[in-house]
mmCIF file of C-alpha atoms and ligand atoms in Angstrom:
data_model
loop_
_atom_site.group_PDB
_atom_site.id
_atom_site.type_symbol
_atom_site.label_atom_id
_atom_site.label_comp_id
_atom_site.label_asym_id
_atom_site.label_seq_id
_atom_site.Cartn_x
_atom_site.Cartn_y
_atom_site.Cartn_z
ATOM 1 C CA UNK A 294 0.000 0.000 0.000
ATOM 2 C CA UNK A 295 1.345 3.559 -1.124
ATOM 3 C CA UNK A 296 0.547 6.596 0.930
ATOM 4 C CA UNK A 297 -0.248 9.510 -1.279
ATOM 5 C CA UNK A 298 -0.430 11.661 1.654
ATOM 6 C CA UNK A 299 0.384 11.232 5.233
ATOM 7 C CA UNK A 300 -0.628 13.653 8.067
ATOM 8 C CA UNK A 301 1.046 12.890 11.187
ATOM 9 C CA UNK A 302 -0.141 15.507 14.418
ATOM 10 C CA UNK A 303 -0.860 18.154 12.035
ATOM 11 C CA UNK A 304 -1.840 21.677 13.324
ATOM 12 C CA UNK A 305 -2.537 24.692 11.106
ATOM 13 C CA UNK A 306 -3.301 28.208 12.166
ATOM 14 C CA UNK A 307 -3.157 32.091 10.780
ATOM 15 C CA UNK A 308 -1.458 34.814 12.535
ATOM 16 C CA UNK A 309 -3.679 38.014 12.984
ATOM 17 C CA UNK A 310 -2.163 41.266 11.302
ATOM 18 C CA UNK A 311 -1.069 42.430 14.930
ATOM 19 C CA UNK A 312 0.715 38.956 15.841
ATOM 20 C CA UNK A 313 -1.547 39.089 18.828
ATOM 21 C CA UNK A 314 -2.509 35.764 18.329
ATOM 22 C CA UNK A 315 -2.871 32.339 16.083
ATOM 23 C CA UNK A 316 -6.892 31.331 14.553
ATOM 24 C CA UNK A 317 -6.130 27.506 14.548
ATOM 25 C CA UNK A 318 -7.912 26.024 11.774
ATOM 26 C CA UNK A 319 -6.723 22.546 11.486
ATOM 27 C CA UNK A 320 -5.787 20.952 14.854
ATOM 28 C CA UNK A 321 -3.906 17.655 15.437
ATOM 29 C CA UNK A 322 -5.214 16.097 12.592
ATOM 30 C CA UNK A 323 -3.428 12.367 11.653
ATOM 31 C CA UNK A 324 -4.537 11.299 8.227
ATOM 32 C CA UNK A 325 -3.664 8.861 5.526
ATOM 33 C CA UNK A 326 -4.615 8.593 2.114
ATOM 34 C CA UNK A 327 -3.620 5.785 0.149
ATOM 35 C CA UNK A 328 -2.575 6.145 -3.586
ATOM 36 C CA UNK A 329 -5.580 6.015 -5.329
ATOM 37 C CA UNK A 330 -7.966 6.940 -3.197
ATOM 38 C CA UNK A 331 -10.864 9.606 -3.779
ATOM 39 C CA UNK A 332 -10.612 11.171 -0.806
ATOM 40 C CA UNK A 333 -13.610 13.842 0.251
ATOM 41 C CA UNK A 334 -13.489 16.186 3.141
ATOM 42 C CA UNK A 335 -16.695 17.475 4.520
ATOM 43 C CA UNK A 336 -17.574 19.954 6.778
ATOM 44 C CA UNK A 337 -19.329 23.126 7.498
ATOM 45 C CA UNK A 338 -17.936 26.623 6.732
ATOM 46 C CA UNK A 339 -14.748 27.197 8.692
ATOM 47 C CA UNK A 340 -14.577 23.795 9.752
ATOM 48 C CA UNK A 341 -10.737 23.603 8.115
ATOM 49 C CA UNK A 342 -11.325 22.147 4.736
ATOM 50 C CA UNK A 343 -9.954 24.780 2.618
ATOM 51 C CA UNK A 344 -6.538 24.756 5.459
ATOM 52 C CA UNK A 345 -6.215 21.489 5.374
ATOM 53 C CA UNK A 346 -6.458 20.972 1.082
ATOM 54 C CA UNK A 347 -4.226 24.125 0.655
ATOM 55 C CA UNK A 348 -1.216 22.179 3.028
ATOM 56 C CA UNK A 349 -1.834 19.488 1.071
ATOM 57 C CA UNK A 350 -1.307 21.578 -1.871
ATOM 58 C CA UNK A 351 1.502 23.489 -0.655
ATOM 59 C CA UNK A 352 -0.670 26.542 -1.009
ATOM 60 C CA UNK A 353 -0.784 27.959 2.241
ATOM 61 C CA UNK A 354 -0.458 31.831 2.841
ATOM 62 C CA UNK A 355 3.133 33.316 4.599
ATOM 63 C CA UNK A 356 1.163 34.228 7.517
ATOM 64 C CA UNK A 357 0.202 30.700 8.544
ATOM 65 C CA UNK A 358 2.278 28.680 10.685
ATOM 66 C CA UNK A 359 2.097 24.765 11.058
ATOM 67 C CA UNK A 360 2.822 21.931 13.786
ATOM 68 C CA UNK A 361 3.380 18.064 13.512
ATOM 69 C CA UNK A 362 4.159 16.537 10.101
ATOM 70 C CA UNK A 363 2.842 16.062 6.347
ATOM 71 C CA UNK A 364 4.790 13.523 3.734
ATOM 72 C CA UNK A 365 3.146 13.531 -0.247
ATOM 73 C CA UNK A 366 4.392 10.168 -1.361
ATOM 74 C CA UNK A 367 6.769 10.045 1.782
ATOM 75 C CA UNK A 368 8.489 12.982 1.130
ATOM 76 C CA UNK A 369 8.484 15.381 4.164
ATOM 77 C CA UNK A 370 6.896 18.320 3.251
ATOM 78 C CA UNK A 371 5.919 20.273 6.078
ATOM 79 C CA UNK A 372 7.262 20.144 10.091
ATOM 80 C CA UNK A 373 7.535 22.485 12.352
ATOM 81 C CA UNK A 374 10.647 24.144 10.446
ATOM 82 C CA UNK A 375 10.108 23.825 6.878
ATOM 83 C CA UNK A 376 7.623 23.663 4.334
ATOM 84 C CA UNK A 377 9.605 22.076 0.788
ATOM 85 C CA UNK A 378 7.261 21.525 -2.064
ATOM 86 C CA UNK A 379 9.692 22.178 -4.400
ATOM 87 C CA UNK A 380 9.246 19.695 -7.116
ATOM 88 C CA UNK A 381 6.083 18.286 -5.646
ATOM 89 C CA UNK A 382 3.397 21.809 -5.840
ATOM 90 C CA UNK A 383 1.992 21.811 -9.555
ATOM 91 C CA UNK A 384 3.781 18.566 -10.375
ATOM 92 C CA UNK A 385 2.697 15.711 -7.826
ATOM 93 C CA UNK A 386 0.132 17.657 -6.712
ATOM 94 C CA UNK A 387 -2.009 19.812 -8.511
ATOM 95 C CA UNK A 388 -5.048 22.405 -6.826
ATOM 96 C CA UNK A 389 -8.008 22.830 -8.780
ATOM 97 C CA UNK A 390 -9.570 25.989 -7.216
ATOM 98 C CA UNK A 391 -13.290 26.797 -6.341
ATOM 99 C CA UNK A 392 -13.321 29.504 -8.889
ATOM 100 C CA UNK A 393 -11.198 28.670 -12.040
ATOM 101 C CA UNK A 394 -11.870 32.236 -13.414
ATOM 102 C CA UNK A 395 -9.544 33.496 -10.726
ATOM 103 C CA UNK A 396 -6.812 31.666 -11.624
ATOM 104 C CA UNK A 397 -6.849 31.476 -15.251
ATOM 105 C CA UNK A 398 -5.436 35.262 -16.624
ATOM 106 C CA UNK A 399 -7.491 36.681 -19.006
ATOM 107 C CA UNK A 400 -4.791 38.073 -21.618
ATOM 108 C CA UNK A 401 -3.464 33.797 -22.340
ATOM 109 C CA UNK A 402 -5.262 31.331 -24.541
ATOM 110 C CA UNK A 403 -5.929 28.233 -22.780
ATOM 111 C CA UNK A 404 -2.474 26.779 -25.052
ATOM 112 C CA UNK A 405 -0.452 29.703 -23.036
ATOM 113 C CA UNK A 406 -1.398 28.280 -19.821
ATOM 114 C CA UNK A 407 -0.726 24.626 -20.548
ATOM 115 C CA UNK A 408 2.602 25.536 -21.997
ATOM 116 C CA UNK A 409 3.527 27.982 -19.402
ATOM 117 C CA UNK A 410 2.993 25.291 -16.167
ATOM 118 C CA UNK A 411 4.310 22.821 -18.227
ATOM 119 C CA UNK A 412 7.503 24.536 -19.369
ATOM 120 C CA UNK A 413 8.033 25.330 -15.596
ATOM 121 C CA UNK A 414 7.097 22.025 -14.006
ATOM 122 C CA UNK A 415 8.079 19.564 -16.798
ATOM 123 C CA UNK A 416 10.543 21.969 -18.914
ATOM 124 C CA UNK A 417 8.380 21.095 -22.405
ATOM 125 C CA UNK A 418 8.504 23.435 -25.303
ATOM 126 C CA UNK A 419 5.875 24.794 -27.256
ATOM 127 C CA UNK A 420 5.655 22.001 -29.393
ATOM 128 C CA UNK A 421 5.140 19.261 -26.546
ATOM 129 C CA UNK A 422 3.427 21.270 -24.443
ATOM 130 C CA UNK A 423 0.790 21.335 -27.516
ATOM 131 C CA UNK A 424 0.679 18.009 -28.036
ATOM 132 C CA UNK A 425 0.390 16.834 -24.198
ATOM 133 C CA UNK A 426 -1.969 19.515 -24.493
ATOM 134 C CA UNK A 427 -4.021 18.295 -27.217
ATOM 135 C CA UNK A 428 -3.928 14.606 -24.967
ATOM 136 C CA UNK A 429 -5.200 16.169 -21.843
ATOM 137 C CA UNK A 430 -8.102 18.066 -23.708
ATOM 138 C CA UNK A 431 -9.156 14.672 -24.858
ATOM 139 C CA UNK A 432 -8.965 12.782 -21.693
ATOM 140 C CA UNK A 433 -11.277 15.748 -20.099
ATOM 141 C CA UNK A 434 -14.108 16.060 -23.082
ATOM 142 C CA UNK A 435 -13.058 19.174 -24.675
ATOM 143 C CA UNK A 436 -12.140 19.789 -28.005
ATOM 144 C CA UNK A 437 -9.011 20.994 -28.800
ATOM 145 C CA UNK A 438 -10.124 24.058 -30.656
ATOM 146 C CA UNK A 439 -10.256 25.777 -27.002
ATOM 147 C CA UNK A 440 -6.363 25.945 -27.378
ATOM 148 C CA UNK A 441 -7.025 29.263 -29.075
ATOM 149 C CA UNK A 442 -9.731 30.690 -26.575
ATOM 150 C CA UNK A 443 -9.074 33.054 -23.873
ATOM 151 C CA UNK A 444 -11.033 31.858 -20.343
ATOM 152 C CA UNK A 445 -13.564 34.263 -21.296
ATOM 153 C CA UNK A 446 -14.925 32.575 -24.061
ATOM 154 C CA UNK A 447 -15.690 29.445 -21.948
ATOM 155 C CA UNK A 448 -18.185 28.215 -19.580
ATOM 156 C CA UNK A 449 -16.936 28.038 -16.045
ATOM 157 C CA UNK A 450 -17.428 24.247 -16.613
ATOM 158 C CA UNK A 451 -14.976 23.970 -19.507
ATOM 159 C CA UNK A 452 -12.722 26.415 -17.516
ATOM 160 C CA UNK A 453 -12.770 23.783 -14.852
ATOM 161 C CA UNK A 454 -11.946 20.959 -17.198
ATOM 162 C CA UNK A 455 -9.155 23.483 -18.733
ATOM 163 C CA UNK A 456 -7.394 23.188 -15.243
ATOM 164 C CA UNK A 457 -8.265 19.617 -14.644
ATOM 165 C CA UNK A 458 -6.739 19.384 -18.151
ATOM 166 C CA UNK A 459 -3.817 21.089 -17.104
ATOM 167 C CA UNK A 460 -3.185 18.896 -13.471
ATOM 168 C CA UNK A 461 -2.942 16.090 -16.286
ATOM 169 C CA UNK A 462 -0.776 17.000 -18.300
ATOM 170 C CA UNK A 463 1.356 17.968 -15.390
ATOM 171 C CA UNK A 464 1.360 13.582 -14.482
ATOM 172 C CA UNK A 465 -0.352 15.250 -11.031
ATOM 173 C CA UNK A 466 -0.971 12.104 -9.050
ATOM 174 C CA UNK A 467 -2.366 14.417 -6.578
ATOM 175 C CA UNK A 468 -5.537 16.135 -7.780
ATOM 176 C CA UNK A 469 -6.571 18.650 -4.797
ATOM 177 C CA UNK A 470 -10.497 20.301 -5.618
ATOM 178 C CA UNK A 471 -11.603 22.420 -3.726
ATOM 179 C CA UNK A 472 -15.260 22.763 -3.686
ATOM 180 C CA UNK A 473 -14.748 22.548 -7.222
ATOM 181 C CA UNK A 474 -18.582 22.943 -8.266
ATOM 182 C CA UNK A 475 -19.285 25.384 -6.334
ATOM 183 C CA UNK A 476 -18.929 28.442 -8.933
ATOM 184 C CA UNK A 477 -20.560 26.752 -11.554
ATOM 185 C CA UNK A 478 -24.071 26.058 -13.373
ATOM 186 C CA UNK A 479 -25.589 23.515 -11.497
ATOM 187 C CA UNK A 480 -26.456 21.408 -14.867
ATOM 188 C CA UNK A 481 -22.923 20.973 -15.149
ATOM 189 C CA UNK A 482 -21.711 19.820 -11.587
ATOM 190 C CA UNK A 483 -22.337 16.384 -11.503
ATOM 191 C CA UNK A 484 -20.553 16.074 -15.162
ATOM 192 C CA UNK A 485 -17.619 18.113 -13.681
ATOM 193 C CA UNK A 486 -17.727 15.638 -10.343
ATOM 194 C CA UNK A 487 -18.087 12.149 -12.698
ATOM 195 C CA UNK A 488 -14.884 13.633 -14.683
ATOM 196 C CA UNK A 489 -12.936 13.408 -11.479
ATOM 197 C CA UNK A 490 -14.371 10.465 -10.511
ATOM 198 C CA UNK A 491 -13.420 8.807 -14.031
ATOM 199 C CA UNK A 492 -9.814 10.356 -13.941
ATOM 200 C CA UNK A 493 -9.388 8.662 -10.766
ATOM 201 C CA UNK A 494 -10.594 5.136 -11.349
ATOM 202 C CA UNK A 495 -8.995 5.248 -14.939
ATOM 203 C CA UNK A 496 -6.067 6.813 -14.040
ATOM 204 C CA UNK A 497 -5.273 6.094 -10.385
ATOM 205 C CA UNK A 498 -5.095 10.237 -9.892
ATOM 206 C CA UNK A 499 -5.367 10.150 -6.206
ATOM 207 C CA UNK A 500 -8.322 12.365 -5.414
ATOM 208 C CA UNK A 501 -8.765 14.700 -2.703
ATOM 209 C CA UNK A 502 -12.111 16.517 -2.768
ATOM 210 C CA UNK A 503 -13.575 19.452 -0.491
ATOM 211 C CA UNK A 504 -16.957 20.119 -0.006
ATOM 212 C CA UNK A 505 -19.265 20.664 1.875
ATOM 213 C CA UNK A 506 -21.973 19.195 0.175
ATOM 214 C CA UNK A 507 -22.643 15.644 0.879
ATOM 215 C CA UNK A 508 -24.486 14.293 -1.703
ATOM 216 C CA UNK A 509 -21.225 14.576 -4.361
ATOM 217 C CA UNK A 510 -19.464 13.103 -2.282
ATOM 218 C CA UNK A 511 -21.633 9.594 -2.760
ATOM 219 C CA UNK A 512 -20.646 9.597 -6.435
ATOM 220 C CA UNK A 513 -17.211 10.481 -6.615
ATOM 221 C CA UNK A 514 -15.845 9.201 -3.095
ATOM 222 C CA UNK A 515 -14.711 5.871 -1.787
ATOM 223 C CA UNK A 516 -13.335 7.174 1.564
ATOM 224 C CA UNK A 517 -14.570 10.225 3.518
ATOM 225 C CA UNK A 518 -13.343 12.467 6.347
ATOM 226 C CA UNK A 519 -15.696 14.897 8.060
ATOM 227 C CA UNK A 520 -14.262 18.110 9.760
ATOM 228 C CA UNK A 521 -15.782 20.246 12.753
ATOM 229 C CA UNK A 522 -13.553 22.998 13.955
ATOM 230 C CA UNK A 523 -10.530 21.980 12.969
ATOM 231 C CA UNK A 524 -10.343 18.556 13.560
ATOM 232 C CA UNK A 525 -11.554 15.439 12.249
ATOM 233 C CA UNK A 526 -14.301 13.833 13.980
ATOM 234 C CA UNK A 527 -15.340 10.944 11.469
ATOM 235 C CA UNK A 528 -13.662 8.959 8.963
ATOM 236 C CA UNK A 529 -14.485 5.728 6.745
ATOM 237 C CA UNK A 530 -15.737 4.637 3.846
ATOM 238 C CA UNK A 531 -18.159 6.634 2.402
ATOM 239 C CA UNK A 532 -20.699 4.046 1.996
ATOM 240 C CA UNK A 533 -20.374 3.313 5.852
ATOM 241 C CA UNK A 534 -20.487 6.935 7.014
ATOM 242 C CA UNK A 535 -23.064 7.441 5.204
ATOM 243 C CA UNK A 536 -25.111 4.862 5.573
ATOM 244 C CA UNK A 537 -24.322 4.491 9.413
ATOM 245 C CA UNK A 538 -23.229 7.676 10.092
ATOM 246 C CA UNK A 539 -22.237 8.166 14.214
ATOM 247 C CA UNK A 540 -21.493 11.451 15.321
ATOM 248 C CA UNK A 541 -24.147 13.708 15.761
ATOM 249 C CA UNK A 542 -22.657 15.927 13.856
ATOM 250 C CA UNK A 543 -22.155 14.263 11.027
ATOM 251 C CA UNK A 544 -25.640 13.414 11.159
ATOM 252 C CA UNK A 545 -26.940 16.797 11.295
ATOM 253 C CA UNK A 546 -24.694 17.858 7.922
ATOM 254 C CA UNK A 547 -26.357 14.709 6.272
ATOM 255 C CA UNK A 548 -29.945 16.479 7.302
ATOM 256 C CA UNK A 549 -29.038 19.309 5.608
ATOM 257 C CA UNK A 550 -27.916 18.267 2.203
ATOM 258 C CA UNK A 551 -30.647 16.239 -0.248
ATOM 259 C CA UNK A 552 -28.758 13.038 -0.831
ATOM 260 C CA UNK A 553 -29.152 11.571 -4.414
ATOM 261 C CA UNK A 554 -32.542 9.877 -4.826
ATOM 262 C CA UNK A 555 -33.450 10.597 -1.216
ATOM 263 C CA UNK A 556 -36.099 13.553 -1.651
ATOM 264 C CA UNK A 557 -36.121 15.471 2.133
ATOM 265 C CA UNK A 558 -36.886 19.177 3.503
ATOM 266 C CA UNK A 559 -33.426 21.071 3.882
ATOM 267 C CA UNK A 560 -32.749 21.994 7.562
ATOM 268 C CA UNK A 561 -29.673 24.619 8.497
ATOM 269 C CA UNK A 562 -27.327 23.488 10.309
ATOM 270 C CA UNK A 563 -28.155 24.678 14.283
ATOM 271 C CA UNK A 564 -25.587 26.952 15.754
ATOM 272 C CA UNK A 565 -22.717 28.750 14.679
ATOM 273 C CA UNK A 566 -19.320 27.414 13.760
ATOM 274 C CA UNK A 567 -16.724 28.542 16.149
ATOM 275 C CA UNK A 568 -13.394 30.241 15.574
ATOM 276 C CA UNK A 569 -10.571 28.065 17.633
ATOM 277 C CA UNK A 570 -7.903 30.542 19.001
ATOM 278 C CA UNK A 571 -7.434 28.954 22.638
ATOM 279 C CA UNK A 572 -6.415 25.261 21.155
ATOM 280 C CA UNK A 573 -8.501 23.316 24.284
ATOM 281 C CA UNK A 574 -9.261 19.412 24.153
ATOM 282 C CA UNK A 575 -12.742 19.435 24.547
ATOM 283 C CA UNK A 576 -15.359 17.979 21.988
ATOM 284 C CA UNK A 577 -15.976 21.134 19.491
ATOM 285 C CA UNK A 578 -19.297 20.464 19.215
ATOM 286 C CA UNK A 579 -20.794 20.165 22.640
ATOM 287 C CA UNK A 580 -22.635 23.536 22.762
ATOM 288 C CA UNK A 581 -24.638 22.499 19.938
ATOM 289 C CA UNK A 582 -24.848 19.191 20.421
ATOM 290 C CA UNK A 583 -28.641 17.325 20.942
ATOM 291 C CA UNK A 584 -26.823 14.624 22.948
ATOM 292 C CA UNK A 585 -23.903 16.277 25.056
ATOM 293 C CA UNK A 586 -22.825 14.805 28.040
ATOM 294 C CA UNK A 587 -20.811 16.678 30.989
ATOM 295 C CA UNK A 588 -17.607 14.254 30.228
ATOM 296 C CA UNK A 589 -17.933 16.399 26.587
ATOM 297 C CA UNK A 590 -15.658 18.830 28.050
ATOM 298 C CA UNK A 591 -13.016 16.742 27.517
ATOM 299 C CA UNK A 592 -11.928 15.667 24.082
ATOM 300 C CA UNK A 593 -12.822 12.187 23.120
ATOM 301 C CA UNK A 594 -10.588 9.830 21.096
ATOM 302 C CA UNK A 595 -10.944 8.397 17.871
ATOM 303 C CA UNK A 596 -12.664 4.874 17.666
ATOM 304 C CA UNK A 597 -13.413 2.346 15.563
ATOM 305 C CA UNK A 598 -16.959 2.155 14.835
ATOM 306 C CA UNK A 599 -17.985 -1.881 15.756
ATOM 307 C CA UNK A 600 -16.894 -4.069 13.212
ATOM 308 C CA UNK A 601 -16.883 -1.637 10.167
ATOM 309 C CA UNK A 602 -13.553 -1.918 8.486
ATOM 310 C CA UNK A 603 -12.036 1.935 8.907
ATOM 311 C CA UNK A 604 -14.693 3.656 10.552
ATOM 312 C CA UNK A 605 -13.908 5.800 13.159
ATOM 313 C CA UNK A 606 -15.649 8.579 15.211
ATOM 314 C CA UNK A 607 -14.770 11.022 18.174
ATOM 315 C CA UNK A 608 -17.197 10.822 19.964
ATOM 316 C CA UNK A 609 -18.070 9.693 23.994
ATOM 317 C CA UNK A 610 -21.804 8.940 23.317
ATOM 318 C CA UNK A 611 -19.997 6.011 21.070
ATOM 319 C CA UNK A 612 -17.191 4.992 23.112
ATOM 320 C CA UNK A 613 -19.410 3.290 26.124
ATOM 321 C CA UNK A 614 -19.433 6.337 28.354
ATOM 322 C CA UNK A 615 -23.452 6.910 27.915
ATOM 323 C CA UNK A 616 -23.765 8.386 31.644
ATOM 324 C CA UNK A 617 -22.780 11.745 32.967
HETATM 325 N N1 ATP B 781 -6.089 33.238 4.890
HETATM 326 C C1 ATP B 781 -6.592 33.196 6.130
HETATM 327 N N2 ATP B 781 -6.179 34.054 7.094
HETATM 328 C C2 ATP B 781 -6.680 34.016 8.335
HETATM 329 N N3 ATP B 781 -7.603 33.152 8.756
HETATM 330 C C3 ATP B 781 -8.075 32.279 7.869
HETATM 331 C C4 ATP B 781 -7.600 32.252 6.501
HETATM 332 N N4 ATP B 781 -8.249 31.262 5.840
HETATM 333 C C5 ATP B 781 -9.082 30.700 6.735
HETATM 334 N N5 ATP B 781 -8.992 31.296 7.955
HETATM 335 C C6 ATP B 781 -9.717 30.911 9.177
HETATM 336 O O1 ATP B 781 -9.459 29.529 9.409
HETATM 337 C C7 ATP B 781 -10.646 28.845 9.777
HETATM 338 C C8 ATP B 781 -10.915 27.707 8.780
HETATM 339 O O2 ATP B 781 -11.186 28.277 7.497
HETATM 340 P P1 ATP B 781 -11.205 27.435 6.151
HETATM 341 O O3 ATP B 781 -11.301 28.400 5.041
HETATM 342 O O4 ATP B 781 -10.069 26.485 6.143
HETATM 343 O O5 ATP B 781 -12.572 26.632 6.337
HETATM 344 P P2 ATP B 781 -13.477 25.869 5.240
HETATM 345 O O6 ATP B 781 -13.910 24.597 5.917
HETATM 346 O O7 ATP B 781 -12.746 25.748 3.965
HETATM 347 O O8 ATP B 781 -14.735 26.828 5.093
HETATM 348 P P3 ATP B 781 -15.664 27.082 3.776
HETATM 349 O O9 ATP B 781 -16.611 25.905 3.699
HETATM 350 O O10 ATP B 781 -16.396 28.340 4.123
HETATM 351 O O11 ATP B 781 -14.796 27.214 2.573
HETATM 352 C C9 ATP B 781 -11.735 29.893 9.855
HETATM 353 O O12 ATP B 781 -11.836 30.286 11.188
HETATM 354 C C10 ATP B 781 -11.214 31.014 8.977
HETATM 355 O O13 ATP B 781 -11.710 32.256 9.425
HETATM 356 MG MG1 MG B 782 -13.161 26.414 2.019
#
């Protein structure tokens, strides 16, 4: 078994502007994805997704700092030190952002940005970058006249496949999206979600995928991880979690979304996320949870879910301690 990507202990947070303090947003997180996976994190807003995909990505702003350790392929890419992509950021691992307008410029044709990423991570010239180019395209559905548009000219969706397009070409084995649906038509989502989902089975592109929505997640993922402040607080397969999902938190996110075929009312999620600047092991959700016990001030551990193969949860209520 290959590990694609390996999280061992690790803590993410952003200095404020005054250095006053740290916002933690991903806190003592171990994870391990295996080569091949298709990975999806859920969570609600703030809950660390976006943190989490950009370390991953070796995307994260100067002004965040990081504890424990991360390994892409068992390469050490982030302690407490150091962060070294070098050689791994656009090449093993590629980011394909929420909005691809933002990071496609306006004055290149879609050929200019293929040749300019892969001239940097793969040294081609024009001429292969074309025809790796003119590959990609293929793989992702469009036809290779777009090599001559400018983003403009295409549909967020094709601008999304563009990138995907261009993460191939690149040999990423790491595709990170995040929330990759989320700025565009909603006719074209699930076609934009089934292309990763075919990219991965065909070509054993590990997938990570952010969102927040849980009902893409059943058609792209095999394995799931669900995030509440920072931390996460269930993890198997996705069939298992969500099927049998355990912590009440998980379960309220799966009320809110309308899972395919399953027609129900949409409910918001109750209470407000919470920002984590005093890093405190108690059970993030306790305020708001329907089923809190006083031994929720302290932070539970993560446990395997009875016999299911990989499913964990953090969660007392689920680790015999019903009384309190
Ligand atoms: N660049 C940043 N600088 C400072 N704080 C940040 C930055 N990005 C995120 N945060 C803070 O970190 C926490 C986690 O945010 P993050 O964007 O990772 O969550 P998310 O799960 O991706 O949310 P969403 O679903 O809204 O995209 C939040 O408290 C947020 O305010
Ligand atoms: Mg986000």
């Amino acid at each position: 078994m290959v590990l694609a990507v390996r999280a061992g202990g690790i803590s993410i947070g952003y200095i404020d502007e005054e250095e006053e303090y740290i916002v933690w947003a991903v806190r003592g997180v171990d994870l391990a994805i295996e080569e091949g996976d298709a990975f999806c994190l859920v969570g609600e807003s703030g809950s660390g997704k976006t943190t989490f995909a950009s370390a991953i990505a070796g995307i994260l702003p100067p002004h965040a700092v990081t504890r424990g350790k991360l390994y892409i392929f068992d390469r050490l890419a982030i302690d407490e030190s150091t962060w070294n992509f070098n050689g791994l950021r656009g090449r093993v691992v590629s980011y394909i952002p929420q909005n691809p307008g933002t990071s496609l410029s306006p004055f290149l044709t879609v050929e200019d940005h293929f040749y300019y990423v892969l001239r940097d991570t793969l040294r081609y010239d024009r001429e292969k970058s074309r025809k790796a180019a003119m590959e990609a395209l293929l793989k992702v559905g469009l036809d290779r006249g777009v090599l001559e548009d400018y983003p403009h000219e295409l549909s967020g969706g094709m601008q999304q496949r563009v990138l995907i397009a261009i993460a191939l070409a690149s040999n990423a084995k790491i595709i990170v999206a995040d929330e990759p649906t989320s700025a565009i038509d909603a006719n074209l989502r699930a076609s934009v979600l089934q292309l990763l989902g075919r990219l991965n089975r065909e070509y054993r592109v590990t997938l990570l995928l952010v969102t927040h929505d849980l009902a893409s997640t059943s058609i792209v993922c095999n394995r799931l991880a669900v995030m509440l402040a920072g931390k996460i607080v269930e993890t198997g397969r996705t069939i298992s979690v969500l099927r049998n999902p355990q912590h009440p938190y998980t379960k309220m996110l799966l009320d809110c979304v309308p899972l395919l075929g399953v027609k129900k009312p949409l409910k918001p999620l109750p209470g407000e996320p919470i920002q984590v600047v005093e890093d405190k092991a108690i059970c993030p959700f306790r305020e708001r949870c329907p089923r809190a016990i006083d031994k929720c001030v302290e932070e539970p551990p993560l446990k395997p879910v009875g016999d299911e193969e990989n499913h964990y949860v953090k969660c007392w209520r689920l680790t015999g301690v019903e009384s309190g």
